[in-house]
Each structure stands twice: as C-alpha cells, then as structure tokens.
Short mmCIF file of C-alpha atoms in Angstrom, two decimals:
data_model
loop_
_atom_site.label_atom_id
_atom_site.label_comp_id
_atom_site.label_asym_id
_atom_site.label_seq_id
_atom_site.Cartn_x
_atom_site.Cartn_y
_atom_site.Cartn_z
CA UNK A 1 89.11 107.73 107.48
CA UNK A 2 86.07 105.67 109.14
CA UNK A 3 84.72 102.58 106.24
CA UNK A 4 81.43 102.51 105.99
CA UNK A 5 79.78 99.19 107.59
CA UNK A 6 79.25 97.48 103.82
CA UNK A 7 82.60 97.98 102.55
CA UNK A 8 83.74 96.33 106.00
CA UNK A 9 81.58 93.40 105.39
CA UNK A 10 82.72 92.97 101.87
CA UNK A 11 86.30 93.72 102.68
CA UNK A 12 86.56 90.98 105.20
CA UNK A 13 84.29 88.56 103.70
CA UNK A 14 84.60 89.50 99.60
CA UNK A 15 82.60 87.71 97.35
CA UNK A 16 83.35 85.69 94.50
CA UNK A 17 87.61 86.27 94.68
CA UNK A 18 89.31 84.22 92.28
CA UNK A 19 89.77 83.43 88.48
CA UNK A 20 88.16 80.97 86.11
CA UNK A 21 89.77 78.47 83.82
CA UNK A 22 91.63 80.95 81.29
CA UNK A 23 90.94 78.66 78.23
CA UNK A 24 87.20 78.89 79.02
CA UNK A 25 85.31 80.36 75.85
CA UNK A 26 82.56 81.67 77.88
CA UNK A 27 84.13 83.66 80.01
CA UNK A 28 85.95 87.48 79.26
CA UNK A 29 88.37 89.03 81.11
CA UNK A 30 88.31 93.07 82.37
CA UNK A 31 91.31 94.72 83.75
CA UNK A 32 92.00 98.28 84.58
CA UNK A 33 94.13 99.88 87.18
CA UNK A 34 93.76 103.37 88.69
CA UNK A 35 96.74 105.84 88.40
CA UNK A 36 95.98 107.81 91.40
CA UNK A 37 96.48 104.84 93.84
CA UNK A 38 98.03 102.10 91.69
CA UNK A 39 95.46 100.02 92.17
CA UNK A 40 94.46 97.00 89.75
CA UNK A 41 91.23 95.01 89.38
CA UNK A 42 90.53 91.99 86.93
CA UNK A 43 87.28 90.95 86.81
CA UNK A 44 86.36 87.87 85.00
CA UNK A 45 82.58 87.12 83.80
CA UNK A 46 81.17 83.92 82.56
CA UNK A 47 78.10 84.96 80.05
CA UNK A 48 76.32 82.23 78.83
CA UNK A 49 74.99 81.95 75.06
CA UNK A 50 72.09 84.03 75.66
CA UNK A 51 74.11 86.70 77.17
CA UNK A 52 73.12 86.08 80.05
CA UNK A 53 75.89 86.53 83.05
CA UNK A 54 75.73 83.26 84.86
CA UNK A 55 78.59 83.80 87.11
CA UNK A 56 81.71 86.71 88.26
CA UNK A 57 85.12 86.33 90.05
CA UNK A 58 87.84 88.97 90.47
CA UNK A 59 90.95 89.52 91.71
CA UNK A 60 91.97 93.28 93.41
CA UNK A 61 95.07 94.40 94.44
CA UNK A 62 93.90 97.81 96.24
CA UNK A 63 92.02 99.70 99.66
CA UNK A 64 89.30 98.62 101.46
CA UNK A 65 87.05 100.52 98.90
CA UNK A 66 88.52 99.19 95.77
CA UNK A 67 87.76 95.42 97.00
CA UNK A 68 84.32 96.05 98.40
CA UNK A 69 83.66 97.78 95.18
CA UNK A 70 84.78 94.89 92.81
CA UNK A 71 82.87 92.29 95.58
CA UNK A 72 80.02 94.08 95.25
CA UNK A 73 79.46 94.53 91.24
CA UNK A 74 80.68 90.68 91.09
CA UNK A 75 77.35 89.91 92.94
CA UNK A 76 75.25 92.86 90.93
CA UNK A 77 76.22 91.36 87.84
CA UNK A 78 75.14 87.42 88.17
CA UNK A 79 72.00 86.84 86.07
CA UNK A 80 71.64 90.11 84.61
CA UNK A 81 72.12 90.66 81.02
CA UNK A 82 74.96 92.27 79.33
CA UNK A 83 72.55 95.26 78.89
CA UNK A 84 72.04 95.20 82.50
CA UNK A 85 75.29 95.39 83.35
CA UNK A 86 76.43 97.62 81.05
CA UNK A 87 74.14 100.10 83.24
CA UNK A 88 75.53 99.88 86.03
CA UNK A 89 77.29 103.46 87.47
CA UNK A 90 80.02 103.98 89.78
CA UNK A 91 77.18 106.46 91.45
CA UNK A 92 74.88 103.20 92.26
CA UNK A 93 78.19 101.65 93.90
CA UNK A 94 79.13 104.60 95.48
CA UNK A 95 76.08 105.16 96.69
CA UNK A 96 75.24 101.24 97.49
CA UNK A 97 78.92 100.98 99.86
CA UNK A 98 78.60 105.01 101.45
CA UNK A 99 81.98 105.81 99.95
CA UNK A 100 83.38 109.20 100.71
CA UNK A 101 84.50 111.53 97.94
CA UNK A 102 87.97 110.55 98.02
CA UNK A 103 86.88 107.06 97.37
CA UNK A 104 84.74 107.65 94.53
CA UNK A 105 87.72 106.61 91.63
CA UNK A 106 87.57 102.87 93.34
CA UNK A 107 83.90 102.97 92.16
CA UNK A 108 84.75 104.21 88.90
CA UNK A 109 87.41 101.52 88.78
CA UNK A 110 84.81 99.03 89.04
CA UNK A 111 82.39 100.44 86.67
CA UNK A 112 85.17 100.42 83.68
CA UNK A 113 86.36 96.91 84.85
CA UNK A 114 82.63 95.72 83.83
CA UNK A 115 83.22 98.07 80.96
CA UNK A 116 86.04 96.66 79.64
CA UNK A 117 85.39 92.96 80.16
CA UNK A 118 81.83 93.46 78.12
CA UNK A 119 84.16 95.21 75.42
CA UNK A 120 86.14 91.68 74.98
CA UNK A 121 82.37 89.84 74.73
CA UNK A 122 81.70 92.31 72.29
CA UNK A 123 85.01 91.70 69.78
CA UNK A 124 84.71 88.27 71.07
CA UNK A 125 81.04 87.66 69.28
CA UNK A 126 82.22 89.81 65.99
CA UNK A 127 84.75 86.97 64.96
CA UNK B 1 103.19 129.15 87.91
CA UNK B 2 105.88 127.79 86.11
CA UNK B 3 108.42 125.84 89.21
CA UNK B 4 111.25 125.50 86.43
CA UNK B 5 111.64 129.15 85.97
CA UNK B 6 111.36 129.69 89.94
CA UNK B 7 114.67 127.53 89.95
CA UNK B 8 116.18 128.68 87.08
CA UNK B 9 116.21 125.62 85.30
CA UNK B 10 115.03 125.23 81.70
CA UNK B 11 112.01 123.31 81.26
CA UNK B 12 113.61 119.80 80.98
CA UNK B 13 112.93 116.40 82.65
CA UNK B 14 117.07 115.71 83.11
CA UNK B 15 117.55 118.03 86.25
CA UNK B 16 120.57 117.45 88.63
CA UNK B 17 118.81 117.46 92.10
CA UNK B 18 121.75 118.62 93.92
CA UNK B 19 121.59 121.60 91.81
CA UNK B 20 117.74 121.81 92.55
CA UNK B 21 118.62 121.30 96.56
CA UNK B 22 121.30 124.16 96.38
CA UNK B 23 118.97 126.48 94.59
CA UNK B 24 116.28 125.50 97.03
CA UNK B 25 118.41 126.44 100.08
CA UNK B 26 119.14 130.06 98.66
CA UNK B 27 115.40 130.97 97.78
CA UNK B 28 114.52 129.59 101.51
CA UNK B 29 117.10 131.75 102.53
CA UNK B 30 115.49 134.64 100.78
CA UNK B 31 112.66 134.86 101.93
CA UNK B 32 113.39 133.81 105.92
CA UNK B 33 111.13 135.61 108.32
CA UNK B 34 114.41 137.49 110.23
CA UNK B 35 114.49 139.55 106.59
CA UNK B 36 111.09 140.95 106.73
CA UNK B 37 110.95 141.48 110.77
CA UNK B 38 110.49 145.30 109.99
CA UNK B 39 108.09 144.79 107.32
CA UNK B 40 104.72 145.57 106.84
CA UNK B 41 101.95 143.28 107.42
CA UNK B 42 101.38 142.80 104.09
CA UNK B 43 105.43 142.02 103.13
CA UNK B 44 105.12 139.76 106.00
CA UNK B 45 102.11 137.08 104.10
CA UNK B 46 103.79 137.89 100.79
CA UNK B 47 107.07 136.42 101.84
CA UNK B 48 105.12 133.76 103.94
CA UNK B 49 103.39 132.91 100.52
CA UNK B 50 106.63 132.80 98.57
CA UNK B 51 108.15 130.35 101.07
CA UNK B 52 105.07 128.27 100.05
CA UNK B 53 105.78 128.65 96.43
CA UNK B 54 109.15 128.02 96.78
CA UNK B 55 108.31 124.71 99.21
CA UNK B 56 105.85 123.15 96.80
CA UNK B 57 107.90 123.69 93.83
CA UNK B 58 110.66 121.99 95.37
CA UNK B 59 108.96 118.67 96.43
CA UNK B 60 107.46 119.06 92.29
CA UNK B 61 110.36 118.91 90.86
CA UNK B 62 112.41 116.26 92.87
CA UNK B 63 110.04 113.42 92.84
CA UNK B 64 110.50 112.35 88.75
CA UNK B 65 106.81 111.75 88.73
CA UNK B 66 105.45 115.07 90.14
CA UNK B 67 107.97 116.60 87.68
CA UNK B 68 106.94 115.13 84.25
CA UNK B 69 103.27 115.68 85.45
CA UNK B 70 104.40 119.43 85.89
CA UNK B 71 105.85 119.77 82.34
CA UNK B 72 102.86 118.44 81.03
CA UNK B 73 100.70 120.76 83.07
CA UNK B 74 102.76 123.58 81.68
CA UNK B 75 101.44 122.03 78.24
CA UNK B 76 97.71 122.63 79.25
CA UNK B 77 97.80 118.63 79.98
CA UNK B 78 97.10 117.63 83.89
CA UNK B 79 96.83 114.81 85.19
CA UNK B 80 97.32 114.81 89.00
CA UNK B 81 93.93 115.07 89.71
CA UNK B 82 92.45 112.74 87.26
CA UNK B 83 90.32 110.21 88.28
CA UNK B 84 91.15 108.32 84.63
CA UNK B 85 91.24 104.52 84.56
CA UNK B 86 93.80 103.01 82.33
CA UNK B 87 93.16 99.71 80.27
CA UNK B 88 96.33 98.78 78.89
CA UNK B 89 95.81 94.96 79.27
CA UNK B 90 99.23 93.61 78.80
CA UNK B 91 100.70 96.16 81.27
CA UNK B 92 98.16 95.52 83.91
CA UNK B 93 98.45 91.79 83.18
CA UNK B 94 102.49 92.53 84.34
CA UNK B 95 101.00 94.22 87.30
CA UNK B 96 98.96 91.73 88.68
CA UNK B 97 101.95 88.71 88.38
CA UNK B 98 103.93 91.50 90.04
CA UNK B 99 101.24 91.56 93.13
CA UNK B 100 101.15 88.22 93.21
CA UNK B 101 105.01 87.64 93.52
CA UNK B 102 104.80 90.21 96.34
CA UNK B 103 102.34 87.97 98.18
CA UNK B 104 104.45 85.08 97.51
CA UNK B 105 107.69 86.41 99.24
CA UNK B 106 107.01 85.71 102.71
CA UNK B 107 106.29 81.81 101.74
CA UNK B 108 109.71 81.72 99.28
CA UNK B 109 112.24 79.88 100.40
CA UNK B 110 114.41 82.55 99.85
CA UNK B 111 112.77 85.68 100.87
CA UNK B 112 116.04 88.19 100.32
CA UNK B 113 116.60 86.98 97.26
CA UNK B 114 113.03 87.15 96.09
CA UNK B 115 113.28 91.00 97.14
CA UNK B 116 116.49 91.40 95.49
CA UNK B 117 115.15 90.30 92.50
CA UNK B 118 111.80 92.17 92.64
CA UNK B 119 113.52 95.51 92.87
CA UNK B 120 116.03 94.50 89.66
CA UNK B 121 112.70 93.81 87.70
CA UNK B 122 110.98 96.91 88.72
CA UNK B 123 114.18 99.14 88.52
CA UNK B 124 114.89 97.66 84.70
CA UNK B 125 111.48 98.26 83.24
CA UNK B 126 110.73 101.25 85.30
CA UNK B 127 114.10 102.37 83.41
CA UNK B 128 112.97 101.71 80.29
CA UNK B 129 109.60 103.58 80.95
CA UNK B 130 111.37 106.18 82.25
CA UNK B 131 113.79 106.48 78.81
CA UNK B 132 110.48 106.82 77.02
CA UNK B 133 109.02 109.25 78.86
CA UNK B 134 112.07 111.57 77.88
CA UNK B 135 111.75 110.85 74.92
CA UNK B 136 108.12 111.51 74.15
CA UNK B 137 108.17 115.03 76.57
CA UNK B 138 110.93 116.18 74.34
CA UNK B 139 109.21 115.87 71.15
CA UNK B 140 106.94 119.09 69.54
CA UNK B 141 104.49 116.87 69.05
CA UNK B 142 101.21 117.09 71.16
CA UNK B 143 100.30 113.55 70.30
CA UNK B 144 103.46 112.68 72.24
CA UNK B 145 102.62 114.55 75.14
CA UNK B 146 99.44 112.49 75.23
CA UNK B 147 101.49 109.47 75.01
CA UNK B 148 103.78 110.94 77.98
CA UNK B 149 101.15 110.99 79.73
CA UNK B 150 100.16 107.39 79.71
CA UNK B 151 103.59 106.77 80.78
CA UNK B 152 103.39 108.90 83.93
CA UNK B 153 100.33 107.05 84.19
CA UNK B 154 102.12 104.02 84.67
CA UNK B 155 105.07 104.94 86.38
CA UNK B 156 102.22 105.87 89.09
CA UNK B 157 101.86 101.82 89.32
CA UNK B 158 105.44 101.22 89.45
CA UNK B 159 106.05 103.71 91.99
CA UNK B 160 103.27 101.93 93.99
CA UNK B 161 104.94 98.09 93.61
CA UNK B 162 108.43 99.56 94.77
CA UNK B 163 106.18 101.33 97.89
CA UNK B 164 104.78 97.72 98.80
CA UNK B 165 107.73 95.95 98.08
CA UNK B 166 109.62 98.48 100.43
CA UNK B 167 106.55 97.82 103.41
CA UNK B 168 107.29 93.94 102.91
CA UNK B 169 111.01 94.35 103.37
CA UNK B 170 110.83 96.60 106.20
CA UNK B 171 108.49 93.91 107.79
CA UNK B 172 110.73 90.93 106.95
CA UNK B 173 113.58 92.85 109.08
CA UNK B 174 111.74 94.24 111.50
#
C-alpha cells in the first residue's frame, strides 16, 4: 500500500517526538493503544493556566500512519484551546494525511489520545 | 456458524490442538474434490464451499486469540473488526517500557540475554492474562464476557511485542 506524500513527510521528519518532565504540573499525559494493530501512542500536552495549549510531544510505537497521525495533531493542537482541541476528528486527520480506509483506526487513535489526555486536565482541575 | 460444533468440540477455550489438527485432516478429507468428480455442478461449489468452512474454522480455532474472539462472537459480542481504542493507562504504560526495551536490545551489551529475558516477561504475564481470560469466558455472566473481551483486547498487544521481538531476533542472527 502506496503512503500518501504527508504521512511520508511526517513519518520521516515527525514533529514534536519526545516526552516532557513527568513531574511537570502543567502538562497531562494521553495514552491509548489500538487492538487491531497493537499499536500505542502517548501524547503529552503542556496547557498553560488559561487553558491554553502552549506546547505537544508524543511518543508512537506503530505504521507509517499511526506516527504521521500523532505528528500531525501534536502541531494542530499548539495554541488552541482545550475547546479547540477537543474538536478535532479523526475525519479532519484522515482527511488532512489522505489515509486509506484501512488506515482510518490510526486516525481514530489519535483523536482519543487528545481525548484522553484532556480527560486527565479535566480530573486534574476538579481537585 | 458455530466452528466448535464443525469440530465436534464443546464450546470451550481449553482445546487440545492435536485433536483439532486430526479432526481437521478427516473433514479435508471429506470433502476432497476426487469424491465429488461425478457430481453435479452444484455438489461440486457446495463441497468447494465446505472446504472453505472447514479451512477458516481451522485457522479460528488454533490461534488462542482468533478462538476466544470466536466464543465471544457466538455470545453476540465481536470484536475482530472493531476499530475500538483501549485506555487502560497502566497497561499501556507496560507497553510502551516494553517498546522501548525492544529498541534498546541491539545497543545491550548482552543482546541474547536481553531477548531471553523479553520473551520470559511476555510469556509470564501473557500467562496470567491468558488464566483470566478462562476464567471470565467461563462465567454466565455477560458482564464477564465484556471483561473477556478487554483481555483479548490486550492479548492483541502482547501478541504484537512477541511478533517484534521475534523480527529483532531473526535480524540479530541473520
């Protein structure tokens, strides 16, 4: 199966790969992993007290697709709000990187992975 | 269609695959092409058809995975063609250190012995996954099944680590 020319790009030049300091209290951590191909994503964002997202990293053990789709949201997501990233689909990533159906759960992946690590801002700012 | 009765088995995760092979070798048999050489047209795709049956259920039921996911299935729960992420934190926290060692073996000073010990750790909790899965597909409880489910979801990952550990050993000796 032919990549399309962005997930090429971000698959041999990914942005933003790495972690933060884990003791940082600004930044929350998502992680989910997708049964069908075993892969895993953790993607850490570092939201500043207005909730604003001043800056992403991540770390994904997966295809071509499931990287370019984790480098990709990592640069969506810096200075939006948590609103605004909370709206972002796996459609607009799918649609952003040409992925083919098959491809469409590594999108998904990355669309829960912002998901879950706004979930941990959200119990986070309840304490 | 229910690959358990095809083989005569009960509906049970504990199934002795030399049993299944043996079983698999006389339905083959069966329905062989040479038996139906006289046969109408129609006898002809309906044995052809039954060889496929027979085929499919046979790579189902050996691979432990493919199995549990086909009990559940049989319990109006599937999951092979889910697109579901999971979020289990801890366990994907365990799966990430376990990528990480497998990047790390070809700069340990000891490769062998860091692949030795990679497959221990992956056999021992994929053993203790595996002991829970039993135990939550032979309840009567749908909740369990639910919970089964997870675990098949997870096996899925460990099944993958053992696949990448197997590509970096295969590299190391080749």
């Amino acid at each position: 199966m032919a990549y399309s020319e962005k997930v090429i790009e971000h698959y041999e030049n990914p942005k933003n790969v790495g972690s933060f300091e884990k003791d940082d209290p600004s930044v929350v951590t998502g992680m989910v992993g997708a049964p069908a191909c075993g892969d895993v994503m953790k993607l850490q964002l570092k939201i500043d007290d207005a909730g604003v997202i001043e800056d992403a990293k991540f770390k994904t053990y997966g295809c071509g697709s499931a990287i370019a789709s984790s480098s990709l949201v990592t640069e969506w997501v810096k200075g939006k709000t948590i609103e605004e990233a909370a709206a972002i689909k796996n459609t607009d990533i799918a649609e952003e990187l040409a992925l083919p159906p098959v491809k469409i759960h590594c999108s998904i992946l990355a669309e829960d992975a912002i998901k879950a690590a706004l979930d941990e801002y959200k119990s986070k700012s309840d304490e | 269609m229910n690959y358990f009765e095809l083989f005569n088995f009960t509906a049970s995760f504990d199934l002795d695959t030399a049993t299944l092979a043996e079983r698999y070798r006389e339905l083959q048999r069966a329905v062989h092409p040479d038996n139906f050489a006289n046969d109408t047209e129609q006898q002809k795709l309906l044995s052809i058809h039954r060889a496929a049956q027979i085929n499919d259920g046979f790579q189902t039921l050996k691979n432990p995975i493919r199995r549990a996911e086909h009990m559940l299935s049989l319990r109006n729960i599937d999951i092979s063609h889910e697109t579901k992420t999971l979020k289990d934190g801890q366990f994907l926290m365990q799966q990430m250190e376990w990528r990480e060692a497998l990047e790390d073996i070809n700069h340990a000073e000891d490769p062998d012995e860091m692949i030795d010990e990679l497959y221990r750790s992956f056999s021992n909790y994929e053993n203790e996954m595996t002991k829970r899965l039993i135990a939550l597909l032979n309840s009567e409880q749908e909740n369990d099944w639910l919970l089964a489910a997870d675990q098949v979801r997870k096996l899925k990952f460990m099944a993958k680590l053992k696949d990448e550990l197997a590509k970096i050993e295969d590299a190391q000796f080749g």
